[in-house]
CSV table of C-alpha atoms and ligand atoms in Angstrom, one decimal:
chain,number,residue,atom,x,y,z
A,5,MET,CA,85.1,-13.4,99.1
A,6,GLN,CA,84.2,-11.2,101.9
A,7,LEU,CA,87.3,-9.3,101.7
A,8,GLN,CA,86.8,-8.9,98.0
A,9,SER,CA,83.4,-7.3,98.6
A,10,MET,CA,84.7,-5.0,101.2
A,11,TYR,CA,87.6,-3.9,98.8
A,12,GLN,CA,84.9,-3.2,96.3
A,13,ASP,CA,82.8,-1.1,98.6
A,14,ILE,CA,85.8,1.0,99.6
A,15,ILE,CA,86.5,1.6,96.0
A,16,LEU,CA,83.1,2.4,95.1
A,17,ASP,CA,82.7,4.8,98.1
A,18,HIS,CA,85.8,6.9,96.8
A,19,TYR,CA,84.2,6.7,93.3
A,20,ARG,CA,80.9,8.1,94.3
A,21,ASN,CA,82.2,10.5,97.1
A,22,PRO,CA,85.8,11.5,95.9
A,23,HIS,CA,88.0,13.0,98.8
A,24,GLY,CA,89.6,16.4,97.7
A,25,ARG,CA,88.2,16.6,94.4
A,26,GLY,CA,88.3,20.1,92.5
A,27,LEU,CA,91.1,22.2,91.3
A,28,ARG,CA,92.3,24.7,93.9
A,29,ASP,CA,94.7,27.6,94.2
A,30,PRO,CA,97.4,28.0,95.0
A,31,TYR,CA,99.5,25.5,93.4
A,32,GLU,CA,103.2,25.2,92.0
A,33,ALA,CA,102.6,22.5,89.2
A,34,GLU,CA,99.7,21.1,87.4
A,35,VAL,CA,100.0,17.9,85.4
A,36,HIS,CA,97.5,16.1,82.9
A,37,HIS,CA,97.9,12.3,82.8
A,38,VAL,CA,95.9,9.9,80.5
A,39,ASN,CA,95.5,6.3,80.4
A,40,PRO,CA,94.7,5.6,76.8
A,41,THR,CA,94.0,1.9,77.0
A,42,CYS,CA,91.0,2.9,79.1
A,43,GLY,CA,90.1,6.2,78.6
A,44,ASP,CA,91.1,7.6,82.0
A,45,GLU,CA,92.3,11.2,82.6
A,46,VAL,CA,93.3,13.1,85.5
A,47,THR,CA,94.4,16.9,85.8
A,48,LEU,CA,96.3,17.1,89.1
A,49,ARG,CA,97.6,20.0,91.0
A,50,VAL,CA,100.4,19.9,93.8
A,51,HIS,CA,100.8,22.8,96.3
A,52,LEU,CA,103.9,22.5,98.5
A,53,ASP,CA,104.7,24.2,101.8
A,54,GLY,CA,108.5,23.7,101.7
A,55,GLU,CA,108.7,20.1,101.2
A,56,THR,CA,105.4,19.2,102.5
A,57,ILE,CA,102.5,18.5,100.3
A,58,ALA,CA,100.0,21.1,101.5
A,59,ASP,CA,97.4,20.2,99.1
A,60,VAL,CA,96.6,17.8,96.1
A,61,SER,CA,93.6,19.0,94.0
A,62,TYR,CA,92.2,17.4,91.0
A,63,GLU,CA,89.7,16.7,88.2
A,64,GLY,CA,89.5,13.6,86.2
A,65,MET,CA,87.2,11.2,84.4
A,66,GLY,CA,87.3,7.5,83.6
A,67,CYS,CA,86.6,4.2,84.9
A,68,SER,CA,85.8,3.7,88.8
A,69,ILE,CA,89.3,2.4,89.4
A,70,SER,CA,91.2,5.3,88.0
A,71,GLN,CA,88.8,7.8,89.8
A,72,ALA,CA,88.7,6.1,93.2
A,73,SER,CA,92.5,5.7,93.1
A,74,VAL,CA,93.1,9.6,93.0
A,75,SER,CA,90.5,10.0,96.0
A,76,ALA,CA,92.4,7.2,98.1
A,77,MET,CA,95.7,8.6,97.1
A,78,TYR,CA,94.6,12.2,98.4
A,79,ASP,CA,94.0,10.9,101.7
A,80,LEU,CA,97.3,9.2,101.9
A,81,VAL,CA,99.5,12.1,100.9
A,82,VAL,CA,98.3,15.6,101.9
A,83,GLY,CA,100.2,16.8,104.9
A,84,ARG,CA,103.2,14.5,104.2
A,85,SER,CA,106.7,15.2,102.8
A,86,VAL,CA,107.1,14.6,99.2
A,87,THR,CA,109.7,12.0,100.1
A,88,ASP,CA,107.4,10.0,102.3
A,89,ALA,CA,104.3,10.4,99.8
A,90,LEU,CA,106.2,8.9,96.9
A,91,ALA,CA,107.6,6.2,99.2
A,92,THR,CA,104.0,5.4,99.8
A,93,GLY,CA,103.4,5.3,95.9
A,94,GLU,CA,106.4,2.8,95.7
A,95,SER,CA,104.5,0.5,98.1
A,96,PHE,CA,101.3,1.0,96.0
A,97,MET,CA,103.4,0.0,93.0
A,98,THR,CA,104.5,-3.0,94.9
A,99,LEU,CA,101.0,-4.0,95.5
A,100,MET,CA,100.0,-3.6,92.0
A,101,GLN,CA,102.8,-6.1,91.1
A,102,SER,CA,101.5,-8.6,93.6
A,103,LYS,CA,99.2,-10.3,91.2
A,104,GLY,CA,96.7,-10.7,93.8
A,105,ASP,CA,99.1,-12.3,96.6
A,106,THR,CA,96.9,-11.4,99.8
A,107,ALA,CA,100.3,-11.7,101.8
A,108,VAL,CA,101.5,-8.5,100.0
A,109,ALA,CA,98.2,-6.9,100.6
A,110,GLU,CA,98.2,-7.8,104.4
A,111,GLU,CA,101.8,-6.4,104.7
A,112,LEU,CA,100.9,-3.1,103.2
A,113,GLU,CA,97.6,-2.6,104.7
A,114,ASP,CA,98.6,-0.3,107.5
A,115,GLU,CA,100.6,2.1,105.2
A,116,LEU,CA,98.1,2.1,102.4
A,117,GLU,CA,95.0,2.4,104.3
A,118,ASP,CA,91.9,2.4,101.8
A,119,ALA,CA,94.4,2.1,98.9
A,120,VAL,CA,95.0,-1.5,99.7
A,121,ALA,CA,91.4,-2.1,98.6
A,122,PHE,CA,92.9,-2.0,95.0
A,123,ALA,CA,94.8,-5.2,95.7
A,124,GLY,CA,92.3,-7.2,93.5
A,125,VAL,CA,93.1,-4.9,90.4
A,126,SER,CA,96.7,-6.5,90.5
A,127,LYS,CA,95.3,-9.7,88.9
A,128,TYR,CA,94.2,-7.8,85.8
A,129,PRO,CA,97.2,-6.4,84.1
A,130,ALA,CA,94.9,-4.2,81.8
A,131,ARG,CA,93.5,-2.3,84.9
A,132,ILE,CA,96.9,-1.9,86.6
A,133,LYS,CA,97.4,1.3,84.7
A,134,CYS,CA,94.1,2.6,85.8
A,135,ALA,CA,95.0,2.5,89.7
A,136,LEU,CA,98.5,3.8,89.0
A,137,MET,CA,97.6,6.9,86.9
A,138,SER,CA,97.0,8.9,89.9
A,139,TRP,CA,100.3,8.1,91.6
A,140,MET,CA,102.2,8.7,88.3
A,141,ALA,CA,100.6,12.1,88.0
A,142,LEU,CA,101.6,12.9,91.7
A,143,LYS,CA,105.1,11.8,91.1
A,144,ASP,CA,105.3,14.1,88.0
A,145,ALA,CA,103.6,17.2,89.6
A,146,SER,CA,105.6,16.8,92.9
A,147,ALA,CA,108.9,16.7,90.9
A,148,ARG,CA,107.8,19.8,88.9
A,149,ALA,CA,106.6,21.9,92.1
A,150,LEU,CA,109.8,21.0,93.8
A,151,ALA,CA,111.8,22.4,91.1
A,152,ALA,CA,109.4,25.5,90.8
A,153,THR,CA,109.8,26.6,94.5
A,154,PRO,CA,112.7,28.2,95.9
A,155,THR,CA,113.2,25.6,98.7
A,156,GLY,CA,112.9,22.8,96.4
A,157,GLY,CA,115.4,21.5,93.9
A,158,GLN,CA,118.3,21.6,96.6
A,159,ALA,CA,117.9,17.8,97.5
B,14,ZN,ZN1,90.6,2.8,83.7
């Protein structure tokens, strides 16, 4: 119960004080993703420096899980290579498929930082898409940004 309430505090904190929110220039790709089952939306821009994610900027609306997830993701991916960031996205996907298994959350805690707080969401299939929307948008925008930059598209 204590862990659950700590997780809820982390999610609410990101929801109330989102990190990196706002749409910024420059950017190489912008995507708009929606989660129709809940009414969540995010517009997300990726700015690359070579293959490094120099900035992720976004606007969105929807439930606290969907909006807090973008904020927690921002902390995890800016300054890292697209490959590393998407690998962390895969780990987040693993967490979302863990059906509330705390062993999975413990294993991924160091890598996912605040995003491990979404572990409880994995018990609620209807809410998993809320948490995953931001990562889907990042994957989409990163691929487009790589294709749009001269150094991208080689890999
Ligand atoms: Zn939602």
